[in-house]
């Protein structure tokens, strides 16, 4: 069976966004699922498990959750013989669950041994992530790197050469410091480190090519944990090579700090057309949902107009006119409802991910915002008449009242989706003949 390349539609002419940086195209595949990274393909969303890969069942369940949330590549830790021995079983478990997301093996220190000692692992992975800074020094580093590239060539697997400033090649950095000291006008230490990161990534990519790896099988990353450093490093890296680039602020942090820092860094780069795949490295809150990093990555891309994943909800922040929590609860309920429907909707109703929904709290901006959305509801503010007009395609259609507003509005949304994105088949919008609904007031 011929494989089909997964390539969602790339919107054209996004206001204010530079043309995408031209790169080579790397294909990451498993079976018929082929994800293109670079070469003009839309920016790919990636995530990583935090389970022990030696527990194949637990890891398979988390991979399934991440893939269901929209992760197009999932990275797993391969750090011990026990973990490597379970990768093939993990892949088989995912295949039985009809989860075809490609797996990326994350290797440090002993990857050369694990890939050669466990050929089933090497074959079951769709891509290898190699950190040259964690492969020893001198000839030992060169030999270990060569072993991993030889395995990648043998099984035709792409490789991400991921340089990290926490594990930068000390010999390279020392040499760069010496060269800098000899300059008439030396750079500061931070600039030297950024340059060393870029040089390390590109020189290792060139070595991989010399060892036989296809130029179209290489993706680069230079991970740092400070926003301005990340922007500077990637702008430099993008100017010096045409490999696809994986973006991510490493050790981004927890909660709003991690989200804000990642968004600040990645948005600047994406705005300049830099970046072909992204990952948001959030520290999960205790008991938190691992899929949060997937949702944040999708929301960055969607709010910038680069891709669409799920209908977007516009809702107001609330003010003294909206002391009631009704609109807050409705906005949250609708947003969760839309995301929960997407696993079915994205195949049944193509294009539904571009839909805009407005949930507004009072009459000041509510009607206007609702008219601009594909479908919207404007709730009454505090002390106002408890009537919530619904707008569909800019026109007021029904007015909802009472305790069941949330469920009624969800039904209207569901009918609208079926009518607009289902080719006119199935349910009809609630304001059309044959559907019981209140008349506008």
Coordinates of C-alpha atoms in Angstrom, one line a residue:
X1 CA 0.0 0.0 0.0
X2 CA 1.4 3.4 -0.9
X3 CA 1.9 5.8 2.0
X4 CA 0.2 9.1 2.0
X5 CA 2.0 12.1 3.4
X6 CA 0.1 13.8 6.3
X7 CA 0.1 17.5 5.2
X8 CA -2.7 19.7 6.6
X9 CA -3.7 22.7 4.6
X10 CA -1.3 25.6 5.1
X11 CA -3.2 28.9 5.2
X12 CA -1.7 31.5 2.8
X13 CA -1.2 35.2 3.2
X14 CA -1.4 35.2 7.0
X15 CA -1.2 39.0 7.9
X16 CA 2.0 39.9 9.5
X17 CA 3.6 36.4 9.2
X18 CA 6.7 36.1 7.1
X19 CA 7.0 33.4 4.5
X20 CA 8.1 30.1 5.8
X21 CA 11.9 29.6 5.8
X22 CA 12.6 27.2 2.9
X23 CA 14.0 23.9 4.2
X24 CA 14.6 20.3 3.1
X25 CA 11.7 17.9 3.9
X26 CA 12.2 15.1 6.4
X27 CA 9.6 12.3 6.4
X28 CA 8.8 10.6 9.7
X29 CA 6.7 7.5 9.0
X30 CA 5.0 4.6 10.6
X31 CA 3.1 2.4 8.2
X32 CA 0.8 4.5 6.1
X33 CA 1.1 7.5 8.4
X34 CA 3.9 9.8 7.1
X35 CA 4.4 13.1 8.8
X36 CA 6.4 15.6 6.8
X37 CA 8.6 18.0 8.7
X38 CA 9.9 21.0 6.8
X39 CA 9.8 21.4 3.0
X40 CA 6.8 23.8 3.3
X41 CA 4.6 21.5 5.4
X42 CA 2.6 23.0 8.2
X43 CA 4.4 23.2 11.6
X44 CA 4.1 19.8 13.3
X45 CA 3.1 19.4 17.0
X46 CA 5.2 17.0 19.0
X47 CA 5.0 15.9 22.7
X48 CA 6.8 13.5 25.0
X49 CA 5.8 10.8 27.5
X50 CA 6.8 10.8 31.1
X51 CA 6.2 7.2 31.8
X52 CA 8.9 4.5 32.2
X53 CA 9.2 3.1 28.7
X54 CA 10.0 -0.3 30.3
X55 CA 6.3 -0.3 31.2
X56 CA 5.0 -0.8 27.7
X57 CA 1.4 -0.8 28.6
X58 CA 1.4 2.4 30.7
X59 CA 3.5 4.1 28.0
X60 CA 1.1 3.0 25.2
X61 CA -1.8 4.4 27.1
X62 CA -0.1 7.8 27.5
X63 CA 1.0 7.8 23.8
X64 CA -2.6 7.2 22.9
X65 CA -3.8 10.1 25.0
X66 CA -1.2 12.4 23.5
X67 CA -2.0 11.3 20.0
X68 CA -5.8 11.7 20.6
X69 CA -5.1 15.2 21.9
X70 CA -3.4 16.0 18.5
X71 CA 0.2 15.2 19.0
X72 CA 1.6 14.2 15.5
X73 CA 4.9 12.9 16.8
X74 CA 5.5 11.4 20.3
X75 CA 8.9 11.1 21.8
X76 CA 9.7 8.3 24.4
X77 CA 12.7 7.9 26.6
X78 CA 15.0 5.0 25.7
X79 CA 17.6 5.0 28.4
X80 CA 18.1 1.4 29.6
X81 CA 18.2 -2.1 28.2
X82 CA 14.8 -2.7 29.9
X83 CA 13.3 0.3 28.1
X84 CA 14.8 -0.6 24.7
X85 CA 13.6 -4.2 25.0
X86 CA 10.0 -3.0 25.4
X87 CA 9.9 -0.5 22.4
X88 CA 8.8 -3.1 19.9
X89 CA 6.1 -4.3 22.3
X90 CA 5.0 -0.7 22.8
X91 CA 4.7 -0.2 19.1
X92 CA 2.7 -3.4 18.7
X93 CA 0.3 -2.3 21.5
X94 CA -0.3 1.0 19.7
X95 CA -0.9 -0.7 16.4
X96 CA -3.5 -3.0 18.1
X97 CA -5.2 0.2 19.3
X98 CA -5.1 1.7 15.8
X99 CA -2.7 4.4 17.0
X100 CA -0.3 5.1 14.1
X101 CA 1.5 8.1 15.6
X102 CA 5.2 7.8 14.9
X103 CA 7.5 7.3 17.9
X104 CA 10.7 9.2 18.4
X105 CA 13.4 7.5 20.6
X106 CA 15.2 9.9 22.9
X107 CA 18.8 8.7 23.5
X108 CA 21.5 10.0 25.8
X109 CA 24.9 8.5 26.8
X110 CA 24.3 4.9 25.7
X111 CA 22.1 5.2 22.6
X112 CA 24.8 3.6 20.4
X113 CA 24.7 0.5 22.5
X114 CA 20.9 0.2 22.8
X115 CA 20.3 0.7 19.1
X116 CA 22.8 -2.0 18.1
X117 CA 21.9 -4.4 20.9
X118 CA 18.1 -4.1 20.3
X119 CA 17.5 -4.1 16.6
X120 CA 13.7 -4.5 17.2
X121 CA 13.8 -1.2 19.0
X122 CA 15.7 0.4 16.2
X123 CA 13.1 -0.7 13.7
X124 CA 10.1 0.1 15.8
X125 CA 11.1 3.7 16.2
X126 CA 10.3 6.2 13.5
X127 CA 13.0 8.7 14.3
X128 CA 16.0 9.0 16.7
X129 CA 16.9 12.0 18.8
X130 CA 20.6 12.2 19.4
X131 CA 22.4 14.7 21.7
X132 CA 26.0 14.9 20.6
X133 CA 27.0 16.5 24.0
X134 CA 26.0 13.4 25.9
X135 CA 28.1 10.9 23.9
X136 CA 31.5 11.1 25.6
X137 CA 34.5 13.0 24.4
X138 CA 37.1 12.9 21.6
X139 CA 37.3 9.7 19.6
X140 CA 34.8 7.9 21.9
X141 CA 32.2 10.6 21.1
X142 CA 32.9 10.3 17.3
X143 CA 32.7 6.5 17.4
X144 CA 29.4 6.5 19.4
X145 CA 27.9 9.1 17.1
X146 CA 28.9 7.1 14.0
X147 CA 27.3 4.0 15.4
X148 CA 24.0 5.7 15.8
X149 CA 24.1 7.2 12.4
X150 CA 25.0 3.9 10.9
X151 CA 21.9 2.3 12.5
X152 CA 19.8 5.2 11.2
X153 CA 21.1 4.6 7.7
X154 CA 20.5 0.9 7.9
X155 CA 16.9 1.2 8.9
X156 CA 16.2 4.5 6.9
X157 CA 15.3 6.5 10.0
X158 CA 15.5 10.3 10.2
X159 CA 17.5 11.8 13.0
X160 CA 17.0 14.9 15.1
X161 CA 20.4 16.2 16.2
X162 CA 19.4 18.0 19.4
X163 CA 22.0 20.2 21.0
X164 CA 21.2 21.5 24.5
X165 CA 23.1 24.2 26.3
X166 CA 23.0 22.1 29.5
X167 CA 25.1 19.4 27.8
X168 CA 27.1 21.4 25.2
X169 CA 30.3 19.8 23.9
X170 CA 32.9 21.1 26.4
X171 CA 35.8 20.8 23.9
X172 CA 33.9 22.8 21.3
X173 CA 33.0 25.5 23.8
X174 CA 36.5 25.7 25.1
X175 CA 37.8 26.1 21.6
X176 CA 35.2 28.8 20.9
X177 CA 36.2 30.7 24.1
X178 CA 39.9 30.6 23.0
X179 CA 39.0 31.9 19.5
X180 CA 36.9 34.7 21.1
X181 CA 39.7 35.7 23.4
X182 CA 41.9 36.3 20.4
X183 CA 39.4 38.7 18.8
X184 CA 40.2 42.4 18.8
X185 CA 36.7 43.0 20.1
X186 CA 35.6 39.9 22.0
X187 CA 32.0 38.8 22.3
X188 CA 30.4 38.3 25.7
X189 CA 30.3 34.8 27.1
X190 CA 26.6 34.3 26.3
X191 CA 27.2 35.2 22.7
X192 CA 30.0 32.7 22.5
X193 CA 27.8 29.9 23.9
X194 CA 25.0 30.7 21.5
X195 CA 27.5 30.5 18.6
X196 CA 28.9 27.2 20.0
X197 CA 25.4 25.7 20.0
X198 CA 24.8 26.6 16.4
X199 CA 28.2 25.4 15.3
X200 CA 27.7 22.1 17.2
X201 CA 24.4 21.4 15.5
X202 CA 25.5 22.2 12.0
X203 CA 28.9 20.4 12.3
X204 CA 27.3 17.2 13.6
X205 CA 24.7 17.4 10.8
X206 CA 27.5 17.6 8.2
X207 CA 29.3 14.7 9.9
X208 CA 26.1 12.6 9.7
X209 CA 25.9 13.3 6.0
X210 CA 29.5 12.3 5.6
X211 CA 28.6 9.0 7.3
X212 CA 25.9 8.4 4.8
X213 CA 22.7 9.8 6.3
X214 CA 20.5 11.6 3.7
X215 CA 20.4 15.4 4.0
X216 CA 16.6 14.9 4.0
X217 CA 16.9 12.7 7.1
X218 CA 18.2 15.4 9.4
X219 CA 16.3 17.8 11.7
X220 CA 18.1 20.2 14.0
X221 CA 17.4 21.7 17.4
X222 CA 19.3 24.0 19.8
X223 CA 17.5 24.0 23.1
X224 CA 18.0 26.7 25.7
X225 CA 15.8 27.8 28.6
X226 CA 15.8 31.6 28.2
X227 CA 13.5 33.4 25.8
X228 CA 16.0 35.9 24.3
X229 CA 18.7 33.2 23.9
X230 CA 16.3 30.9 22.1
X231 CA 15.3 33.6 19.6
X232 CA 18.9 34.6 18.9
X233 CA 20.1 31.0 18.5
X234 CA 17.4 30.0 16.1
X235 CA 17.6 33.1 14.0
X236 CA 21.3 32.4 13.6
X237 CA 20.8 28.7 13.0
X238 CA 18.1 29.3 10.4
X239 CA 20.4 31.7 8.5
X240 CA 23.2 29.2 8.3
X241 CA 21.5 26.0 7.1
X242 CA 18.4 24.7 5.3
X243 CA 17.7 21.7 7.6
X244 CA 14.2 21.6 9.2
X245 CA 14.2 23.0 12.8
X246 CA 12.5 21.7 15.9
X247 CA 11.5 24.6 18.2
X248 CA 11.1 24.4 22.0
X249 CA 12.1 26.2 25.1
X250 CA 13.8 23.5 27.2
X251 CA 12.8 23.3 30.9
X252 CA 10.1 25.9 30.2
X253 CA 8.6 25.6 33.7
X254 CA 5.3 25.0 35.3
X255 CA 1.8 26.5 34.7
X256 CA 1.5 30.0 33.4
X257 CA 5.2 30.7 33.5
X258 CA 6.0 27.8 31.2
X259 CA 3.2 28.7 28.8
X260 CA 4.0 32.4 28.7
X261 CA 7.8 31.8 28.2
X262 CA 7.2 29.2 25.5
X263 CA 4.7 31.3 23.7
X264 CA 6.9 34.5 23.9
X265 CA 9.9 32.7 22.3
X266 CA 8.1 30.5 19.7
X267 CA 5.7 33.2 18.6
X268 CA 8.6 35.5 17.6
X269 CA 10.3 32.8 15.6
X270 CA 7.2 31.5 14.0
X271 CA 6.3 35.0 13.0
X272 CA 9.6 35.2 11.2
X273 CA 8.9 31.9 9.4
X274 CA 11.3 29.9 11.5
X275 CA 10.3 26.5 12.8
X276 CA 9.0 23.2 11.4
X277 CA 8.0 21.3 14.5
X278 CA 7.4 22.4 18.0
X279 CA 7.1 21.0 21.5
X280 CA 6.1 22.8 24.7
X281 CA 8.2 21.5 27.6
X282 CA 5.8 22.2 30.5
X283 CA 6.5 20.8 33.9
X284 CA 3.2 19.0 34.7
X285 CA 1.4 20.1 37.9
X286 CA 1.0 17.2 40.4
X287 CA -1.6 14.9 38.9
X288 CA -1.8 17.2 35.9
X289 CA -2.8 16.1 32.4
X290 CA 0.2 15.4 30.1
X291 CA -1.8 16.4 27.1
X292 CA -1.7 20.1 28.3
X293 CA 1.5 20.6 26.4
X294 CA -0.2 19.4 23.2
X295 CA -3.1 21.8 23.6
X296 CA -0.8 24.7 24.3
X297 CA 1.3 24.0 21.1
X298 CA -1.9 23.8 19.1
X299 CA -3.3 27.0 20.5
X300 CA 0.0 28.9 19.8
X301 CA -0.3 27.8 16.1
X302 CA -4.0 28.4 15.8
X303 CA -4.1 31.8 17.5
X304 CA -1.3 32.9 15.1
X305 CA -3.4 31.8 12.2
X306 CA -0.8 29.1 11.1
X307 CA -3.0 26.0 11.6
X308 CA -6.4 25.1 12.8
X309 CA -7.0 22.2 15.2
X310 CA -10.3 22.8 17.0
X311 CA -13.0 25.5 16.8
X312 CA -11.9 28.6 18.7
X313 CA -14.0 30.1 21.4
X314 CA -14.0 33.9 21.9
X315 CA -15.1 34.8 25.4
X316 CA -14.9 38.0 27.4
X317 CA -12.9 38.3 30.7
X318 CA -15.8 39.5 32.7
X319 CA -16.3 42.8 34.6
X320 CA -18.6 44.5 37.1
X321 CA -21.5 43.9 34.7
X322 CA -21.0 40.1 34.9
X323 CA -20.7 39.2 38.6
X324 CA -22.6 36.0 37.7
X325 CA -20.4 33.0 36.8
X326 CA -22.9 31.8 34.3
X327 CA -21.0 32.9 31.2
X328 CA -17.7 31.7 32.6
X329 CA -19.1 28.2 33.2
X330 CA -20.8 28.3 29.8
X331 CA -17.5 29.3 28.0
X332 CA -15.6 26.6 29.8
X333 CA -18.3 24.0 29.1
X334 CA -18.5 24.9 25.4
X335 CA -14.7 24.9 25.0
X336 CA -14.4 21.4 26.6
X337 CA -17.4 20.2 24.5
X338 CA -15.8 21.3 21.2
X339 CA -12.4 19.7 22.0
X340 CA -14.1 16.5 23.1
X341 CA -16.0 16.3 19.8
X342 CA -13.0 16.8 17.6
X343 CA -11.8 13.1 17.5
X344 CA -15.1 12.4 15.7
X345 CA -15.7 15.7 14.0
X346 CA -12.3 16.0 12.3
X347 CA -13.1 13.0 10.2
X348 CA -16.8 13.4 9.8
X349 CA -16.9 17.2 9.3
X350 CA -13.8 18.4 7.4
X351 CA -13.1 22.1 8.0
X352 CA -14.9 22.3 11.4
X353 CA -11.6 23.1 13.1
X354 CA -11.8 26.6 11.4
X355 CA -15.1 27.4 13.1
X356 CA -15.3 30.4 15.5
X357 CA -17.7 30.4 18.5
X358 CA -18.4 33.4 20.8
X359 CA -19.6 33.1 24.4
X360 CA -20.1 36.6 25.7
X361 CA -21.2 37.8 29.2
X362 CA -23.3 40.9 28.6
X363 CA -24.9 43.2 26.1
X364 CA -22.0 45.7 25.7
X365 CA -19.9 43.8 23.2
X366 CA -21.8 40.5 23.3
X367 CA -24.1 40.9 20.3
X368 CA -21.3 42.4 18.1
X369 CA -18.8 39.7 18.9
X370 CA -21.5 37.0 18.4
X371 CA -22.3 38.4 15.0
X372 CA -18.7 38.3 14.0
X373 CA -18.4 34.6 15.0
X374 CA -19.8 31.7 13.0
X375 CA -22.1 31.0 15.9
X376 CA -22.3 32.9 19.2
X377 CA -24.4 33.5 22.3
X378 CA -24.7 36.7 24.3
X379 CA -25.6 36.2 27.9
X380 CA -27.3 38.9 30.0
X381 CA -25.1 40.8 32.5
X382 CA -25.9 41.1 36.1
X383 CA -29.5 42.4 36.7
X384 CA -30.3 42.4 33.0
X385 CA -33.2 40.5 31.4
X386 CA -32.3 36.8 31.6
X387 CA -32.5 36.2 27.9
X388 CA -29.6 35.0 25.8
X389 CA -29.8 35.6 22.0
X390 CA -28.0 33.2 19.7
X391 CA -26.4 34.4 16.4
X392 CA -25.7 32.1 13.5
X393 CA -23.7 33.4 10.5
X394 CA -24.2 36.9 11.8
X395 CA -28.0 36.7 12.2
X396 CA -30.0 36.5 15.4
X397 CA -31.9 33.3 15.4
X398 CA -33.3 32.2 18.8
X399 CA -33.3 33.5 22.3
X400 CA -32.6 31.0 25.1
X401 CA -33.9 31.2 28.6
X402 CA -33.9 29.2 31.8
X403 CA -31.6 26.6 33.4
X404 CA -30.9 24.6 30.2
X405 CA -29.1 27.3 28.2
X406 CA -25.8 25.4 28.1
X407 CA -27.3 22.2 26.8
X408 CA -29.6 24.0 24.3
X409 CA -26.7 26.0 22.9
X410 CA -24.5 22.9 22.5
X411 CA -27.4 21.3 20.6
X412 CA -27.5 24.3 18.3
X413 CA -23.8 24.2 17.8
X414 CA -23.9 20.5 17.0
X415 CA -26.7 21.0 14.5
X416 CA -24.8 23.9 12.9
X417 CA -21.7 21.8 12.5
X418 CA -23.7 19.0 10.9
X419 CA -25.4 21.3 8.5
X420 CA -22.4 23.5 7.5
X421 CA -19.6 21.0 7.5
X422 CA -21.5 17.8 6.8
X423 CA -22.7 18.7 3.3
X424 CA -26.2 19.5 4.4
X425 CA -26.7 16.0 5.7
X426 CA -28.0 15.0 9.1
X427 CA -29.2 17.4 11.7
X428 CA -30.5 20.9 10.8
X429 CA -29.7 24.2 12.6
X430 CA -32.0 24.8 15.5
X431 CA -33.6 27.8 13.9
X432 CA -34.7 26.0 10.8
X433 CA -38.2 24.6 10.2
X434 CA -38.8 21.3 11.8
X435 CA -36.7 22.0 14.9
X436 CA -38.4 23.2 18.1
X437 CA -36.8 26.4 19.3
X438 CA -37.9 29.7 20.9
X439 CA -38.5 32.6 18.6
X440 CA -36.3 35.7 18.9
X441 CA -37.6 38.3 21.3

